[in-house]
Coordinates of C-alpha atoms in Angstrom, one line a residue:
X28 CA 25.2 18.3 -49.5
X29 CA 28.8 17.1 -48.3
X30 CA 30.3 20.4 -48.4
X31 CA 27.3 21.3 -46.0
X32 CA 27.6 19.0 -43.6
X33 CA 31.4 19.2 -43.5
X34 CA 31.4 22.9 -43.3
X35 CA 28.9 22.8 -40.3
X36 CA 30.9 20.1 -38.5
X37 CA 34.0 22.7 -39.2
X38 CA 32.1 25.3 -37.4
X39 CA 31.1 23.7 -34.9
X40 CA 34.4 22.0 -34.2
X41 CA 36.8 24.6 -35.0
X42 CA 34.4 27.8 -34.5
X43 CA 33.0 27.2 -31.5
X44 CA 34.4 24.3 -29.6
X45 CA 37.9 24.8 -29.6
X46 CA 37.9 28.9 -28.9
X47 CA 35.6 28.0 -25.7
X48 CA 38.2 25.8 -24.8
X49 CA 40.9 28.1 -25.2
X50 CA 39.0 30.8 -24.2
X51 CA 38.9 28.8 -20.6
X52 CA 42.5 28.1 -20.4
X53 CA 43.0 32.6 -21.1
X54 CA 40.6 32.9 -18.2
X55 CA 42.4 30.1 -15.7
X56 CA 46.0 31.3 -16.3
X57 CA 45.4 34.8 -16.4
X58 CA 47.1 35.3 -19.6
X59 CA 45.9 39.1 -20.6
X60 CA 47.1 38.7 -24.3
X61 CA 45.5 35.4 -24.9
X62 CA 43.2 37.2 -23.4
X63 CA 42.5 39.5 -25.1
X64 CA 43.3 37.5 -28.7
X65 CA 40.2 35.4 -27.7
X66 CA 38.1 38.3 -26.7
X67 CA 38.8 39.7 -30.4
X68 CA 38.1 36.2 -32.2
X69 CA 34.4 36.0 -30.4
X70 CA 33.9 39.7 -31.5
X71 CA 34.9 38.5 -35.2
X72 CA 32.6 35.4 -34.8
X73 CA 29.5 37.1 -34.1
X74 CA 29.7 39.2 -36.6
X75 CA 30.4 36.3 -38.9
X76 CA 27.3 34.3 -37.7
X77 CA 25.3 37.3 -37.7
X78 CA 26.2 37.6 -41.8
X79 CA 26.4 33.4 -42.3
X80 CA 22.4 33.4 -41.7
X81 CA 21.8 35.9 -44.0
X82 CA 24.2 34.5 -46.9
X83 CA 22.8 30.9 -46.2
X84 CA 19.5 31.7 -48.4
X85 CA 21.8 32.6 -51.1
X86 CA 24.2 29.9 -50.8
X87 CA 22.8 28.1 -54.3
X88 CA 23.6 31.1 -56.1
X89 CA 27.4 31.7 -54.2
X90 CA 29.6 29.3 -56.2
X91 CA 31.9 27.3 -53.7
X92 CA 30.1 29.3 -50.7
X93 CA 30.5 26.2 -48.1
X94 CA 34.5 25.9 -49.2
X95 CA 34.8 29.7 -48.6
X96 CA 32.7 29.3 -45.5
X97 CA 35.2 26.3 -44.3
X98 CA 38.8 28.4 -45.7
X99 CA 37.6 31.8 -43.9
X100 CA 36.8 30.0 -40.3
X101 CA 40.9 28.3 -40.3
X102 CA 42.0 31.7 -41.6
X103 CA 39.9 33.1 -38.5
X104 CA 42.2 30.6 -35.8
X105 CA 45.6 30.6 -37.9
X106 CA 48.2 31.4 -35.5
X107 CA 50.3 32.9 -38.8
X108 CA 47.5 35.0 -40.5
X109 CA 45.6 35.9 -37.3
X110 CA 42.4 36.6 -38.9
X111 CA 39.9 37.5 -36.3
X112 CA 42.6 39.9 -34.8
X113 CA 43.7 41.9 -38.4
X114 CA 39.4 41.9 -38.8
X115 CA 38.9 43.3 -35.6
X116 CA 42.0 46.2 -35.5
X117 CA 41.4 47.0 -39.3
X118 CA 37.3 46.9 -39.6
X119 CA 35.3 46.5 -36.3
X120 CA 37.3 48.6 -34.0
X121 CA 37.6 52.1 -36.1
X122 CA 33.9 51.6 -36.6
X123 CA 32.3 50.9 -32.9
X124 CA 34.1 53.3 -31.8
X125 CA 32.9 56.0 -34.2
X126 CA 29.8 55.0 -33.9
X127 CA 29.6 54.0 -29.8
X128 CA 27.9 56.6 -29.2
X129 CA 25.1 56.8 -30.9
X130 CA 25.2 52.8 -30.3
X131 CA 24.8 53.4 -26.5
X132 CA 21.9 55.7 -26.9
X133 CA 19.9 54.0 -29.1
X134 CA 20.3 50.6 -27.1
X135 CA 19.1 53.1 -24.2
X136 CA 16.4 54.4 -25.8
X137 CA 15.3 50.8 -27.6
X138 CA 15.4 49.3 -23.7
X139 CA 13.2 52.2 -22.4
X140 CA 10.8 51.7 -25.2
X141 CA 10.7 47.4 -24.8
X142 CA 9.7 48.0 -21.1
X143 CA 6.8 50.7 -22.2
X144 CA 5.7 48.3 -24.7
X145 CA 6.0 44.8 -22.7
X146 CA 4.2 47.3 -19.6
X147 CA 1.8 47.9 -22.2
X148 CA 1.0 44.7 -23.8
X149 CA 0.9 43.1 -20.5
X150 CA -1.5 45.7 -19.2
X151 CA -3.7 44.9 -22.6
X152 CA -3.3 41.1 -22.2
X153 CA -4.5 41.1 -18.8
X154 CA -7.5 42.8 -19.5
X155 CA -8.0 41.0 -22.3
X156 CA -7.8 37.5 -20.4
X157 CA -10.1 39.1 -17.6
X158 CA -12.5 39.9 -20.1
X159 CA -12.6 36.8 -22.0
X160 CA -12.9 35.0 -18.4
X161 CA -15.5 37.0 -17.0
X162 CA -17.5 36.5 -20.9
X163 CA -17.0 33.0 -20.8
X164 CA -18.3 32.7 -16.8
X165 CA -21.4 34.3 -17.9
X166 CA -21.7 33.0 -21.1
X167 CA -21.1 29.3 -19.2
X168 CA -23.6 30.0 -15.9
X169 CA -26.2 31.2 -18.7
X170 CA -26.3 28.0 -20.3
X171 CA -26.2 25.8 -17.0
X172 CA -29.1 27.4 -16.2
X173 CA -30.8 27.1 -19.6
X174 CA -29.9 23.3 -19.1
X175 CA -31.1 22.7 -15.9
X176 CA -34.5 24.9 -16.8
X177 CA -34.7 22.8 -19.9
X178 CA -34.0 19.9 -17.9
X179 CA -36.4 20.3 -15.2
X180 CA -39.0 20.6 -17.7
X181 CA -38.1 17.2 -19.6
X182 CA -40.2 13.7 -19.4
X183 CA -36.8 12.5 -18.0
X184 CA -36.7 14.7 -14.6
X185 CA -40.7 13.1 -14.3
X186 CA -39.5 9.8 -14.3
X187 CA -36.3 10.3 -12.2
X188 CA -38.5 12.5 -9.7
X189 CA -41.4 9.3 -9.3
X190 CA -38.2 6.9 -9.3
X191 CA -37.1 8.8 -6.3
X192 CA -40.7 9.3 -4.9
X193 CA -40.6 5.5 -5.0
X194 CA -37.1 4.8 -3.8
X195 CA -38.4 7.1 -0.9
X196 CA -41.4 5.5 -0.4
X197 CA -39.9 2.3 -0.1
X198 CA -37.6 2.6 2.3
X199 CA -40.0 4.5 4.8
X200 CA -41.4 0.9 4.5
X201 CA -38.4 -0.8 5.2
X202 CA -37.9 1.4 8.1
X203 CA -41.1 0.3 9.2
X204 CA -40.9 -3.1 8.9
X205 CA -37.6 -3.2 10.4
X206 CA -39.0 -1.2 13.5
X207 CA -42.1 -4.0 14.1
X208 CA -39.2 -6.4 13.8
X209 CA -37.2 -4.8 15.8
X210 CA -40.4 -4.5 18.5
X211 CA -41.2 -8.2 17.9
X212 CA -38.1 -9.5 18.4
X213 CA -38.3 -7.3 21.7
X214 CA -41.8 -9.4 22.7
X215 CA -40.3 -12.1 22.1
X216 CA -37.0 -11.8 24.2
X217 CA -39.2 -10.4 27.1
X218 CA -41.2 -13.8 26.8
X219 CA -38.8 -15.8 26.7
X220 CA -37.2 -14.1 29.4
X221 CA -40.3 -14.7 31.8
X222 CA -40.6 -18.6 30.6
X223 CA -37.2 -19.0 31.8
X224 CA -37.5 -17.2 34.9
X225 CA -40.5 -19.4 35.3
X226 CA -38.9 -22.2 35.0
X227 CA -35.8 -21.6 37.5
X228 CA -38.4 -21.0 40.0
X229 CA -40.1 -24.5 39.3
X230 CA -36.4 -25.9 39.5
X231 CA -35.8 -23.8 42.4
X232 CA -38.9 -25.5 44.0
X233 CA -39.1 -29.2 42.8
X234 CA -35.6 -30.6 44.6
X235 CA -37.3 -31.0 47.9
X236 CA -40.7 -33.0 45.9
X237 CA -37.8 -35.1 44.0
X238 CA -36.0 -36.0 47.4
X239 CA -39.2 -37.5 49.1
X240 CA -39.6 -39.8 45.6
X241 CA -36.5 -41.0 46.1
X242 CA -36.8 -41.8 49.7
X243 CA -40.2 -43.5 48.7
X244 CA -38.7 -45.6 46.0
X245 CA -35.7 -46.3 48.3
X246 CA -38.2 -47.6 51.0
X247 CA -39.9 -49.4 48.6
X248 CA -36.8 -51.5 47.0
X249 CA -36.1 -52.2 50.7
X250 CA -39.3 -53.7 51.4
X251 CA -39.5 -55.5 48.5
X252 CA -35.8 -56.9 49.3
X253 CA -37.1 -58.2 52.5
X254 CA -39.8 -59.7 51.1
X255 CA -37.4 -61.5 48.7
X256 CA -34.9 -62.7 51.1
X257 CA -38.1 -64.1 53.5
X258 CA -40.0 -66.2 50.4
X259 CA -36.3 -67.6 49.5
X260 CA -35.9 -68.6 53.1
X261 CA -39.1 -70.4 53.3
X262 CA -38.5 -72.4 50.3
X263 CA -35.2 -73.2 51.2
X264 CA -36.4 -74.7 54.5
X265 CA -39.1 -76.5 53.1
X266 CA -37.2 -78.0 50.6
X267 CA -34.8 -78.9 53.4
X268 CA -37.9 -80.9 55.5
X269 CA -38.4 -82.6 52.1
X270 CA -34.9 -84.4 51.9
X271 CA -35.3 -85.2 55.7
X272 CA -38.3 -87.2 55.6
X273 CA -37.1 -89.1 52.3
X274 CA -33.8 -89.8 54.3
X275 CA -35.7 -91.7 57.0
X276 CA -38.5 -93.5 54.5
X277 CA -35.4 -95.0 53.3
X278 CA -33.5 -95.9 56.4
X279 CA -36.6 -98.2 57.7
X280 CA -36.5 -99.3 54.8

């Protein structure tokens, strides 16, 4: 399990991280043979990941497969073995290009075929899914309508259609009685509108009535002033003829 996890963290550290990196640094300076020594060790390391997935299954049979694994990658970036670069000129080299032909043509011919076959299945999968949509509409507005039949025919629609009679028939009433409301309230305005005007007219008409009252009871208070001020008088002089007559009963005497 240790040699797994170190030989992964090799791979990915050593295998693919660093050449990316110096891959960048051949492709910013413009060096050709780095360049080109990069271009070879990518080449190499395909081929070696291509092979790595099929030897992992096998790996607990392999005796030290995860050292080898670990050992073959630094031989691979060694500036003094050059790995990827003696692989490349001694094995993959001679045989692509023996073999480039036939390589190009059947990658031609493979590519041709994919498009057929993806035209193809697409074609099929369409139709398919067309089918399967226009089955299921059917299938679906089929059994709506079995639903609402069966529906319709139910105790349950009764009920909810003499609910709704009701419902219906109740507020046709309150329509009605808000209408003879509405008309009432109408009377009533226009009655009330005539009292009123009835009585502006009696106001409009009684100042006149009210001014004689007051110039009645004005008189009135007058002549019951004067009648006052002449009954004090008189007792005042009598009262007066009084004290005389005493005054001279006691001067004879």
């Amino acid at each position: 399990m240790v040699s797994y996890i170190v030989s992964r963290v090799v791979v990915l550290l050593f295998g693919t991280l660093y050449p990316a990196y110096a891959s960048y640094k051949a492709v910013k300076t413009r060096n050709v043979k780095e360049y080109v020594k990069w271009m070879m060790y990518w080449i190499v390391f395909a081929l070696f990941t291509c092979v790595e997935t099929v030897t992992d299954i096998f790996s607990s049979l392999i005796p030290f497969y995860y050292e080898a694994k670990i050992l073959f990658i630094f031989w691979l970036l060694s500036p003094w073995t050059r790995g990827s670069s003696y692989i490349y000129r001694k094995f993959v080299h001679p045989t692509l290009s023996k073999k480039e032909k036939e390589i190009d043509e059947y990658i031609a011919t493979a590519s041709d075929k994919g498009y057929q076959t993806l035209k193809r299945v697409s074609k099929n999968g369409l139709t398919i899914a067309a089918n399967a949509v226009v089955t299921s509409a059917i299938m679906g507005q089929s059994s709506l309508v079995d639903h609402i039949r069966q529906y319709a025919n139910s105790p349950e629609a009764d009920k909810e259609k003499a609910i709704s009679s009701k419902e219906e028939m109740e507020t046709q009433r309150e329509t009605e009685t808000e209408k003879e409301e509405e008309s009432t309230t109408i009377e009533t305005d226009s009655v009330d509108n005539r009292v009123m005007e009835k009585h502006l007219q009696q106001e409009q008409e009684e100042p006149p009535v009210q001014t004689r009252r007051r110039r009645r009871r004005d008189l009135n208070k007058e002549v019951e002033e004067d009648s006052n001020r002449q009954t004090s008088s008189k007792m005042s002089g009598h009262h007066s003829g009084r004290q005389t007559r005493h005054s001279t009963r006691s001067s004879n005497y």
